[in-house]
Amino acid sequence: MMITPLSNSGYREFWLWLIRQRQRLRVAGKSMLPTLSPGDEILFDPNAYQQQRPQVGDLVVLQHPFRSDLTIVKRIMAVAESDRYFVVGDNLVASTDSRHWGHIKLSNIIGRVTSKFN
């Protein structure tokens, strides 16, 4: 799968953030390099999957499956028939992901990343 760059927030995304249709999150680790770097801030849509299911290639914010105190960003690489998702970091060497803890449930996915906030 080819990794496409994440667009920067435009006026529309900024407006959606102001009216609370987007949430903001700061990236802490290196697992999403080169797409996201430590310190980058992203906007994500917490309502993105109310009408549709996550798709392969989507960049998602999710609750870590074994640490309820940890919110992470990963890319969906596969969808299982049981509606579970295989997620990985773009930087495979520095990422702890579904290769370590298996598929995640839809209930772990908090939202879809829409843009970098700048």
Tab-separated table of C-alpha atoms in Angstrom:
chain	number	residue	atom	x	y	z
A	1	MET	CA	0.000	0.000	0.000
A	2	MET	CA	1.304	3.437	-0.913
A	3	ILE	CA	1.319	5.964	1.918
A	4	THR	CA	-0.160	9.290	0.870
A	5	PRO	CA	0.784	12.445	2.767
A	6	LEU	CA	-1.727	13.827	5.228
A	7	SER	CA	-3.052	17.220	4.202
A	8	ASN	CA	-2.717	20.262	6.430
A	9	SER	CA	-5.839	21.686	8.033
A	10	GLY	CA	-7.651	24.182	5.864
A	11	TYR	CA	-10.368	26.642	6.808
A	12	ARG	CA	-13.054	23.954	6.668
A	13	GLU	CA	-11.227	21.629	9.072
A	14	PHE	CA	-10.424	24.570	11.376
A	15	TRP	CA	-14.096	25.596	11.382
A	16	LEU	CA	-15.199	22.022	12.138
A	17	TRP	CA	-12.760	21.991	15.053
A	18	LEU	CA	-14.158	25.271	16.368
A	19	ILE	CA	-17.713	23.902	16.327
A	20	ARG	CA	-16.505	20.690	17.982
A	21	GLN	CA	-16.959	18.425	14.956
A	22	ARG	CA	-13.245	17.606	15.107
A	23	GLN	CA	-10.985	16.807	18.030
A	24	ARG	CA	-7.312	17.653	18.370
A	25	LEU	CA	-4.510	15.315	19.405
A	26	ARG	CA	-0.724	15.664	19.712
A	27	VAL	CA	1.411	12.804	18.372
A	28	ALA	CA	3.932	11.519	20.911
A	29	GLY	CA	5.791	8.597	19.356
A	30	LYS	CA	7.645	7.698	16.164
A	31	SER	CA	5.393	4.857	15.027
A	32	MET	CA	3.711	6.913	12.290
A	33	LEU	CA	6.833	8.382	10.667
A	34	PRO	CA	7.071	9.716	7.982
A	35	THR	CA	3.342	10.564	7.894
A	36	LEU	CA	3.257	11.975	11.430
A	37	SER	CA	6.187	13.103	13.567
A	38	PRO	CA	6.403	13.445	17.340
A	39	GLY	CA	4.899	16.812	18.261
A	40	ASP	CA	2.596	16.991	15.213
A	41	GLU	CA	-0.971	17.866	16.041
A	42	ILE	CA	-3.814	16.239	14.159
A	43	LEU	CA	-7.532	16.745	13.822
A	44	PHE	CA	-9.799	13.732	13.795
A	45	ASP	CA	-13.484	13.119	13.218
A	46	PRO	CA	-15.017	11.214	16.143
A	47	ASN	CA	-18.228	10.702	14.129
A	48	ALA	CA	-16.589	9.367	10.965
A	49	TYR	CA	-17.721	5.790	11.463
A	50	GLN	CA	-21.319	6.326	12.496
A	51	GLN	CA	-22.527	6.038	8.891
A	52	GLN	CA	-19.756	3.929	7.332
A	53	ARG	CA	-17.179	1.373	8.382
A	54	PRO	CA	-13.429	2.025	8.522
A	55	GLN	CA	-11.631	1.209	5.273
A	56	VAL	CA	-8.188	-0.127	4.471
A	57	GLY	CA	-5.789	2.824	4.357
A	58	ASP	CA	-7.709	4.974	6.865
A	59	LEU	CA	-5.590	6.681	9.510
A	60	VAL	CA	-7.420	6.195	12.805
A	61	VAL	CA	-7.229	7.277	16.411
A	62	LEU	CA	-7.887	4.378	18.733
A	63	GLN	CA	-7.797	3.343	22.329
A	64	HIS	CA	-4.954	0.915	22.941
A	65	PRO	CA	-6.500	-2.558	23.326
A	66	PHE	CA	-4.641	-3.299	26.587
A	67	ARG	CA	-4.058	0.167	28.079
A	68	SER	CA	-7.206	2.210	28.572
A	69	ASP	CA	-5.082	5.257	29.442
A	70	LEU	CA	-3.372	5.307	26.008
A	71	THR	CA	-4.736	6.817	22.783
A	72	ILE	CA	-2.767	5.943	19.645
A	73	VAL	CA	-2.772	6.574	15.889
A	74	LYS	CA	-2.439	3.720	13.397
A	75	ARG	CA	-3.353	2.858	9.797
A	76	ILE	CA	-5.916	0.199	8.945
A	77	MET	CA	-4.210	-2.464	6.840
A	78	ALA	CA	-6.904	-5.152	6.716
A	79	VAL	CA	-10.523	-5.744	7.655
A	80	ALA	CA	-11.567	-9.193	8.850
A	81	GLU	CA	-14.989	-10.682	8.129
A	82	SER	CA	-15.753	-10.515	11.841
A	83	ASP	CA	-15.603	-6.687	11.645
A	84	ARG	CA	-12.214	-6.566	13.331
A	85	TYR	CA	-9.351	-4.420	12.087
A	86	PHE	CA	-5.646	-5.055	11.597
A	87	VAL	CA	-3.807	-1.784	12.284
A	88	VAL	CA	-0.130	-0.918	11.921
A	89	GLY	CA	2.126	2.085	12.225
A	90	ASP	CA	3.696	3.502	9.073
A	91	ASN	CA	7.103	3.084	10.725
A	92	LEU	CA	7.040	-0.693	11.152
A	93	VAL	CA	10.329	-0.802	13.058
A	94	ALA	CA	9.126	1.596	15.777
A	95	SER	CA	5.480	0.535	16.000
A	96	THR	CA	3.659	-1.698	18.439
A	97	ASP	CA	0.456	-2.644	16.679
A	98	SER	CA	-1.745	-5.526	15.521
A	99	ARG	CA	1.372	-7.533	14.713
A	100	HIS	CA	1.856	-7.678	18.502
A	101	TRP	CA	-1.687	-7.700	19.891
A	102	GLY	CA	-3.867	-8.905	17.016
A	103	HIS	CA	-6.954	-7.399	15.419
A	104	ILE	CA	-8.867	-4.649	17.213
A	105	LYS	CA	-12.603	-4.189	17.603
A	106	LEU	CA	-14.552	-1.326	16.076
A	107	SER	CA	-15.291	-0.168	19.626
A	108	ASN	CA	-11.558	0.615	20.050
A	109	ILE	CA	-11.627	3.098	17.154
A	110	ILE	CA	-12.276	6.640	18.367
A	111	GLY	CA	-12.240	8.417	14.999
A	112	ARG	CA	-10.640	8.991	11.584
A	113	VAL	CA	-7.708	11.387	11.206
A	114	THR	CA	-8.683	14.182	8.810
A	115	SER	CA	-5.638	16.480	8.745
A	116	LYS	CA	-2.555	17.860	10.429
A	117	PHE	CA	-3.359	20.885	12.551
A	118	ASN	CA	-1.087	23.823	11.955
